[in-house]
GROMACS .gro file of C-alpha atoms in nm:
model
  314
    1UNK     CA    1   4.252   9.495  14.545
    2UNK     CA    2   4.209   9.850  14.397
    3UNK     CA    3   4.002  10.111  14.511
    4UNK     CA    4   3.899  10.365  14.316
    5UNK     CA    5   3.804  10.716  14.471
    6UNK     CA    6   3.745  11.068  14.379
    7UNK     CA    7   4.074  11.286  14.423
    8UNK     CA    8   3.958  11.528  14.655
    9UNK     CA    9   4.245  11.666  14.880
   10UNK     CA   10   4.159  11.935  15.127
   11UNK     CA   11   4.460  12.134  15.200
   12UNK     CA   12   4.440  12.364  15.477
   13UNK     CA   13   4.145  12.612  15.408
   14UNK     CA   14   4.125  12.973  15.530
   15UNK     CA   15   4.333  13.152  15.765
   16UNK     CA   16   4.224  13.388  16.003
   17UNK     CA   17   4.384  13.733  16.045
   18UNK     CA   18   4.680  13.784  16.249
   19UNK     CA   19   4.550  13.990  16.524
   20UNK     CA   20   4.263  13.745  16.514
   21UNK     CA   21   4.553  13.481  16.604
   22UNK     CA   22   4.761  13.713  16.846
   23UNK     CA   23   4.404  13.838  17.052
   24UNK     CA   24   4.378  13.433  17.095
   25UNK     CA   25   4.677  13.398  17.256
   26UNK     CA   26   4.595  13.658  17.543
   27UNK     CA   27   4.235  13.477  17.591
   28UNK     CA   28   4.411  13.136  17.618
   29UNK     CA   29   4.421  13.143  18.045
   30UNK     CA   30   4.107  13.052  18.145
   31UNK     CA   31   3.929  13.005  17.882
   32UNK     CA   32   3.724  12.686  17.866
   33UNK     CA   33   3.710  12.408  17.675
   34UNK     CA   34   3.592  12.423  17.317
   35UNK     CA   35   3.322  12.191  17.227
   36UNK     CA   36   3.378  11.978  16.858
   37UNK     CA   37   3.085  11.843  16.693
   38UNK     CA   38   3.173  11.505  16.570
   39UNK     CA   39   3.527  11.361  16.471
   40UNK     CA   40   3.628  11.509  16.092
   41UNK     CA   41   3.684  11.179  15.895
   42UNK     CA   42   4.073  11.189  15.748
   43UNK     CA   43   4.071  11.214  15.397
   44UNK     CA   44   4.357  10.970  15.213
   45UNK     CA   45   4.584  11.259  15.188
   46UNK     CA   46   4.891  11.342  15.375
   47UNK     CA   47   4.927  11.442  15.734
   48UNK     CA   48   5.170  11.547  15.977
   49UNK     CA   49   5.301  11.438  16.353
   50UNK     CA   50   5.225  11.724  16.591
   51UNK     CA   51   5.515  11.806  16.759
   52UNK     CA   52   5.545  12.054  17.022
   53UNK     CA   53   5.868  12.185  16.869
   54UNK     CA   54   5.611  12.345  16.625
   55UNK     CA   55   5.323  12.408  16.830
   56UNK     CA   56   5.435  12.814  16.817
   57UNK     CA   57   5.514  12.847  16.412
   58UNK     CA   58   5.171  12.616  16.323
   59UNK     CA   59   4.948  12.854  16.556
   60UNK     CA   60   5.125  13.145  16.395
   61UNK     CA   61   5.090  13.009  16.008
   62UNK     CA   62   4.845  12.707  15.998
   63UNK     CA   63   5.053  12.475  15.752
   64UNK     CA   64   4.871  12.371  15.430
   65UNK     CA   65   4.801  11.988  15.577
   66UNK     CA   66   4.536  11.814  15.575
   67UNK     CA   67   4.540  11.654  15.889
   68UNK     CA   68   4.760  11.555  16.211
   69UNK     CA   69   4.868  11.296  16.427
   70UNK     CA   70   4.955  11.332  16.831
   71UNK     CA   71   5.106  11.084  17.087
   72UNK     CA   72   4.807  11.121  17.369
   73UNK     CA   73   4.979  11.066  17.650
   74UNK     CA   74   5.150  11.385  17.587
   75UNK     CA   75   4.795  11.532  17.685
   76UNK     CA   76   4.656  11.351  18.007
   77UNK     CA   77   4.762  11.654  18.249
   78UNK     CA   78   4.399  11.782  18.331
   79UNK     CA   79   4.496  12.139  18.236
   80UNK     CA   80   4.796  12.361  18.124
   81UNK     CA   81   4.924  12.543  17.797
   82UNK     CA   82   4.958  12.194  17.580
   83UNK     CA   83   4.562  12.127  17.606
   84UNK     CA   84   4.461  12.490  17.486
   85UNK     CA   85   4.723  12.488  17.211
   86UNK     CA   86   4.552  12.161  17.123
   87UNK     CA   87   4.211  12.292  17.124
   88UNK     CA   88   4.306  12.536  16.905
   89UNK     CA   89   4.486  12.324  16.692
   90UNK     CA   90   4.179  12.075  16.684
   91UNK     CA   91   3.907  12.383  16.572
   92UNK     CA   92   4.102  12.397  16.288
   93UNK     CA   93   4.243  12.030  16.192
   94UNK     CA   94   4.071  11.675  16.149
   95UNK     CA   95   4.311  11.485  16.449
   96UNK     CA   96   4.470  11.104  16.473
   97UNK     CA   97   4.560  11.001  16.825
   98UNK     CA   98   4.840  10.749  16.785
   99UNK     CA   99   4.904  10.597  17.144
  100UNK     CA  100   5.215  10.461  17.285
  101UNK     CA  101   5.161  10.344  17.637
  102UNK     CA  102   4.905  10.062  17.633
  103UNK     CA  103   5.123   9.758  17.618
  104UNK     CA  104   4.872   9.544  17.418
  105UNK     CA  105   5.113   9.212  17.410
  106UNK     CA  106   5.156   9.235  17.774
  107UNK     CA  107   5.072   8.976  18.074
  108UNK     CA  108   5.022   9.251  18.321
  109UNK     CA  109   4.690   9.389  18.379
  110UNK     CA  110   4.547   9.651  18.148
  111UNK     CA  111   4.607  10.001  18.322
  112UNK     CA  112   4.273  10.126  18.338
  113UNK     CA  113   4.380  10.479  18.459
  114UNK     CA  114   4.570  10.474  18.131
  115UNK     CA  115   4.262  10.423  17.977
  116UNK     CA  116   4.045  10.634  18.154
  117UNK     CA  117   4.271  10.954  18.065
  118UNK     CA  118   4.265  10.808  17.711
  119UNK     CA  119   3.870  10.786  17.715
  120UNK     CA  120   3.789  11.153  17.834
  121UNK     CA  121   4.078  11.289  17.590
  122UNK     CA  122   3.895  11.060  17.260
  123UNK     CA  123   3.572  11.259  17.401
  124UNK     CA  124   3.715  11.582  17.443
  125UNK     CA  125   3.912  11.607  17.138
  126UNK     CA  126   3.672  11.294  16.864
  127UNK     CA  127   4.006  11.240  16.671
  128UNK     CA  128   3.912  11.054  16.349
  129UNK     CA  129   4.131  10.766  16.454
  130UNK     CA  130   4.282  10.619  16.773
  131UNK     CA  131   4.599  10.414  16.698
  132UNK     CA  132   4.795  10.155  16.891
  133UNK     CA  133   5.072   9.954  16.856
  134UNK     CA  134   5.107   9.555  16.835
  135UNK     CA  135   5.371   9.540  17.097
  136UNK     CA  136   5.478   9.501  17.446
  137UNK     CA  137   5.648   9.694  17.664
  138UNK     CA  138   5.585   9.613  18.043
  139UNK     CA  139   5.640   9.297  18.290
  140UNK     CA  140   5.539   9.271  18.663
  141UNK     CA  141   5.491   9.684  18.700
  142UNK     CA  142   5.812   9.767  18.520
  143UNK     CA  143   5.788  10.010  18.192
  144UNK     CA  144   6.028   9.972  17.957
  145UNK     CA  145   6.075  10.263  17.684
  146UNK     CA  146   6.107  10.028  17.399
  147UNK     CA  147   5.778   9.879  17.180
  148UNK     CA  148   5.886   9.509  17.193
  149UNK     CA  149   5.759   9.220  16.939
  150UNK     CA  150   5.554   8.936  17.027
  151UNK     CA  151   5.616   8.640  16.956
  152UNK     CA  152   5.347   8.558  16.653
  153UNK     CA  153   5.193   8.213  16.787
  154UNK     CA  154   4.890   8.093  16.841
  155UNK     CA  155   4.869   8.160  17.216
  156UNK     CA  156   5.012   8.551  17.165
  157UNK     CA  157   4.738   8.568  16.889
  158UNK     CA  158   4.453   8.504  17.121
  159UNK     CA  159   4.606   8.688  17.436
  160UNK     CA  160   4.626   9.035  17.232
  161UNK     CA  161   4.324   8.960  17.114
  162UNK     CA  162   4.172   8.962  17.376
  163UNK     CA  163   4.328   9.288  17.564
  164UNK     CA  164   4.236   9.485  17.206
  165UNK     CA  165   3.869   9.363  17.232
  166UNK     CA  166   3.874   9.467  17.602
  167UNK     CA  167   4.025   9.832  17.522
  168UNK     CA  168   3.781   9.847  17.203
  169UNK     CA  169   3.477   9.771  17.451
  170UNK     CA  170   3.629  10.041  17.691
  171UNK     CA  171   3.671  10.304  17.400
  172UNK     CA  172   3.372  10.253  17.262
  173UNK     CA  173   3.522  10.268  16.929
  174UNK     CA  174   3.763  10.051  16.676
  175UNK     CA  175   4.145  10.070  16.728
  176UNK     CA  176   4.403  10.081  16.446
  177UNK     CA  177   4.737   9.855  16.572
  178UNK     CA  178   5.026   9.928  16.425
  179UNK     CA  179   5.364   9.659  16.311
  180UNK     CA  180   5.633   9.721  16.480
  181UNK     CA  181   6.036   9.725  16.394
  182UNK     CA  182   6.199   9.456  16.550
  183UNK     CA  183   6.554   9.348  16.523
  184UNK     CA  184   6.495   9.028  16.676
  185UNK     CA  185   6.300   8.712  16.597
  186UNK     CA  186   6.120   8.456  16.866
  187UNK     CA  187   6.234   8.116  16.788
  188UNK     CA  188   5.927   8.010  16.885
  189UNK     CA  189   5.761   8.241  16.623
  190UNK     CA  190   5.537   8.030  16.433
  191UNK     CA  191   5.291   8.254  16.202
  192UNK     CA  192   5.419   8.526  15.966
  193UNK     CA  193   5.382   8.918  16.039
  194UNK     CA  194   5.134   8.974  15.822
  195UNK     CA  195   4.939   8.679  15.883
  196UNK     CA  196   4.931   8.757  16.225
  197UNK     CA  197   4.828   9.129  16.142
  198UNK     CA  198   4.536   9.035  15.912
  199UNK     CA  199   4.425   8.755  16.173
  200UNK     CA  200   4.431   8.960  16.485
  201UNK     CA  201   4.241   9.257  16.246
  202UNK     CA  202   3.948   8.939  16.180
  203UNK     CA  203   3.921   8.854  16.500
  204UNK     CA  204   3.854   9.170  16.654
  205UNK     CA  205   3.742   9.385  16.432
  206UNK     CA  206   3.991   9.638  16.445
  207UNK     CA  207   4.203   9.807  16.145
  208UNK     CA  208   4.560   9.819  16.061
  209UNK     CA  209   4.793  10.132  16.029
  210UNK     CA  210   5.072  10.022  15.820
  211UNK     CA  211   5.405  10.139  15.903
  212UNK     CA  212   5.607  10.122  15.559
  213UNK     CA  213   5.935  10.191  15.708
  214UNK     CA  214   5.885   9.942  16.017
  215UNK     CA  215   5.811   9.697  15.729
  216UNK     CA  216   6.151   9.792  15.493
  217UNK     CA  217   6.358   9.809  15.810
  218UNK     CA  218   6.273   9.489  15.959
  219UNK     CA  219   6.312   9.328  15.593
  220UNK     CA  220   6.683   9.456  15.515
  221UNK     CA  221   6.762   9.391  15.907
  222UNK     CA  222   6.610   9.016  15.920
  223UNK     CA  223   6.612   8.968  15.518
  224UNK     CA  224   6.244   8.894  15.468
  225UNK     CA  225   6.046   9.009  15.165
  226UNK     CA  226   5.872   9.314  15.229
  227UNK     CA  227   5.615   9.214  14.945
  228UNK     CA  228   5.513   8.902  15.105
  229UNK     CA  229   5.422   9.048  15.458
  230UNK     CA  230   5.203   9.358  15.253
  231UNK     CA  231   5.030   9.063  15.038
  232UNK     CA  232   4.930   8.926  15.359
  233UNK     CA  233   4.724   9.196  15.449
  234UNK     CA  234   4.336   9.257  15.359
  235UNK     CA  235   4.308   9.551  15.225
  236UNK     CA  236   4.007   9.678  15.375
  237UNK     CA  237   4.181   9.665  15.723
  238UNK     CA  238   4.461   9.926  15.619
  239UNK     CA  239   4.321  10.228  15.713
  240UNK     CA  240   4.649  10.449  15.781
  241UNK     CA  241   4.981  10.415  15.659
  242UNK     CA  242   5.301  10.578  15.794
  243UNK     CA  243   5.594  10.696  15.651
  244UNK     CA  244   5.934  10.799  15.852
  245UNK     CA  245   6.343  10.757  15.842
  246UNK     CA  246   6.572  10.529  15.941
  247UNK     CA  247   6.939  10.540  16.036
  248UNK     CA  248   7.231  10.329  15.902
  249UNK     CA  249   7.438  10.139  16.161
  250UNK     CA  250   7.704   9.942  15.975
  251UNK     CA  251   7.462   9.661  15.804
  252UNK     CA  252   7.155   9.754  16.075
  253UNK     CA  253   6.890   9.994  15.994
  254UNK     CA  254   6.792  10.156  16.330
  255UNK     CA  255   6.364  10.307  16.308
  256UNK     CA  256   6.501  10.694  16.469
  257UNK     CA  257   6.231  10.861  16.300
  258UNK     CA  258   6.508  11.097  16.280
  259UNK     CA  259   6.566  11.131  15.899
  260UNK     CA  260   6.382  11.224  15.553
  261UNK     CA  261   6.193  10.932  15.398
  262UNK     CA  262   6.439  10.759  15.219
  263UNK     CA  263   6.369  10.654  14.855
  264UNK     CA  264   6.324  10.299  14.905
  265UNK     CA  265   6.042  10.363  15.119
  266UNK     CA  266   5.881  10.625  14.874
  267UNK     CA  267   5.872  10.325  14.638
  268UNK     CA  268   5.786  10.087  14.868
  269UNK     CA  269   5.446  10.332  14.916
  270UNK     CA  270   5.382  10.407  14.580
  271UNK     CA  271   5.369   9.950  14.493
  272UNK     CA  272   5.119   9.987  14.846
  273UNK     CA  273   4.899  10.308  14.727
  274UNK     CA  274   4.873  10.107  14.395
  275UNK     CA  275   4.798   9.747  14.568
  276UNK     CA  276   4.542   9.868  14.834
  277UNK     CA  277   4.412  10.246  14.665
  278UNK     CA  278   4.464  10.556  14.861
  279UNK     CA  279   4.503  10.574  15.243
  280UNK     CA  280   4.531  10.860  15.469
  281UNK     CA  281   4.941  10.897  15.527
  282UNK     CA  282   5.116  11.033  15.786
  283UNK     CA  283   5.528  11.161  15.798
  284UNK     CA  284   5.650  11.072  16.126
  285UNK     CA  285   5.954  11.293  16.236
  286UNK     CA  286   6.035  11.258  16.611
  287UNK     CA  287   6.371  11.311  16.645
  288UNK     CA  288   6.616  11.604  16.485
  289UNK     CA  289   6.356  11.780  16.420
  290UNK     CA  290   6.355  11.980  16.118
  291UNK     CA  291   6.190  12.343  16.050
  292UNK     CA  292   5.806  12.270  15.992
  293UNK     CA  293   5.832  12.341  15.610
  294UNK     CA  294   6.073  12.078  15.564
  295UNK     CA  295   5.730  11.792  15.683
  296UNK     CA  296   5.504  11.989  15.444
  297UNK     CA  297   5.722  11.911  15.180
  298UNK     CA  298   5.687  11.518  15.229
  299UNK     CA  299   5.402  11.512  15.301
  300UNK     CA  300   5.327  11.715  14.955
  301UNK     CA  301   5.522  11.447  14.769
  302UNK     CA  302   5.332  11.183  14.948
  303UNK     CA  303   4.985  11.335  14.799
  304UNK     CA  304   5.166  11.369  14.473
  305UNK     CA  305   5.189  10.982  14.531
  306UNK     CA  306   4.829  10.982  14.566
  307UNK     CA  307   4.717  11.198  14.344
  308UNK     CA  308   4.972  10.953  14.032
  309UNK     CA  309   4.722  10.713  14.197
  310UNK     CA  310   4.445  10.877  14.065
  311UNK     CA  311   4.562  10.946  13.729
  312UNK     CA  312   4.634  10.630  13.683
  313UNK     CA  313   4.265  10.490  13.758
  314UNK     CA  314   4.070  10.749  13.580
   0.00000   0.00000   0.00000
């Protein structure tokens, strides 16, 4: 199903003066917290991850983005340098917080000091969405650093279910889970990925942020049809989309988030943008960084995506 919208992509507006900038940084110690009015909705343009690797160059030059993404957890210290830069960041930037630490999928018992931190940082900071992933990644206490798959059955269905509808009630607000990469299969996997997406998006009510390369990696690496999972999907549930690289490890593809967006990804976005209309998209670089300009650059070729988009349905 199409969508047709006005093309209206707000790159980012005014800048303020230099010394304006530099008297901010001596008034950042001690100063309290800055109040927002309500969260900015994300326009379906481009974004970027907020990395502290460019917290200095974005406060110095505010890139021309629309909006950003930040891991959360990064934040739950109850002061320090990080939650001012943020602040600042925030005044001037609609925000997505895109969490990591939740462990949906698993048996143990939701950490509600996890959550708590999470709640007073969603009021603090009203990012326009609050992102999780369908995953697990803890047993009896123990953390592990990976996101690992569930196994998409029946009884997995209605036991993540469950925990999202409990975090939901605690949030006070809608979550948007995210499909993982995977390099493995359950061989007691019953219900396909994307079935299992749009059914646990029906049942509780909560959107989808579609991670194209999670989706082209797990197809070359398990030799599914990347087509078939994204048909699967509703399209009013995608509300996000991601876009990041991939390594090559002999036959493997390995999600580093480490790499440019490769092209078979870029089309793999532009048959989505066209099947389910424009989404808010966000270039997800975590590891070997690059300089700043180098994720304003995708991220102006994904609105150039976009905006063909638009073209095309006027």
């Amino acid at each position: 199903m199409r969508e047709d919208r006005q093309w209206h992509c707000p790159r980012h507006h005014e800048r303020r003066s230099g010394e304006d900038e530099r008297n901010d940084d001596e008034k950042d110690v001690g100063r309290p917290a800055m109040s927002f009015q309500h969260p900015a909705p994300i326009p379906a343009c481009a974004g970027i991850g907020l990395r502290s690797h460019h917290f200095r160059e974005i406060l110095e030059k505010p890139p021309s983005v629309a909006w950003m993404e930040t891991h959360p957890e990064n934040y739950f210290g109850e002061g320090g340098a990080a939650l001012r830069i943020l602040e600042r960041i925030r005044s001037q930037y609609s925000l997505s917080f895109h969490g990591v630490g939740l462990s949906l999928g698993s048996t143990d018992p939701l950490d509600h000091v996890h959550l708590r931190k999470l709640k007073g940082l969603i009021d603090r900071f009203e990012p326009a969405f609050v992102s999780e992933h369908l995953s697990w990644s803890s047993v009896d206490g123990r953390f592990f650093n990976d996101l690992l798959p569930l196994p998409y059955t029946q009884e997995s269905l209605d036991h993540v279910c469950t925990r999202i509808n409990e975090v939901q009630t605690i949030l006070k607000r809608p979550l948007l889970i995210e499909n993982i990469t995977r390099y493995l299969t359950w061989e007691d996997s019953i219900v396909p990925e994307g079935e299992f997406l749009a059914e646990t998006a029906r049942i509780t009510g909560c959107g989808i942020l579609l991670d194209l390369n999670n989706v082209y990696v797990n197809a070359v690496n398990l030799g599914l049809d990347p087509l078939e999972l994204l048909s699967a999907i509703p399209a009013q549930t995608v509300q996000e989309i991601h876009l990041a690289g991939f390594d090559r490890f002999g036959r493997m593809l390995l999600d580093t988030h480490g790499q440019a967006i490769y092209p078979e990804v870029w089309g793999l976005y532009q048959w989505t943008i066209h099947h389910f209309g424009p989404r808010p998209t966000l270039i997800e670089w975590d590891t070997n960084l690059p300089p700043l300009a180098v994720l304003v650059e995708q991220a102006t070729h994904a609105d150039a995506i976009l905006k063909e988009y638009h073209l095309a349905a006027s």
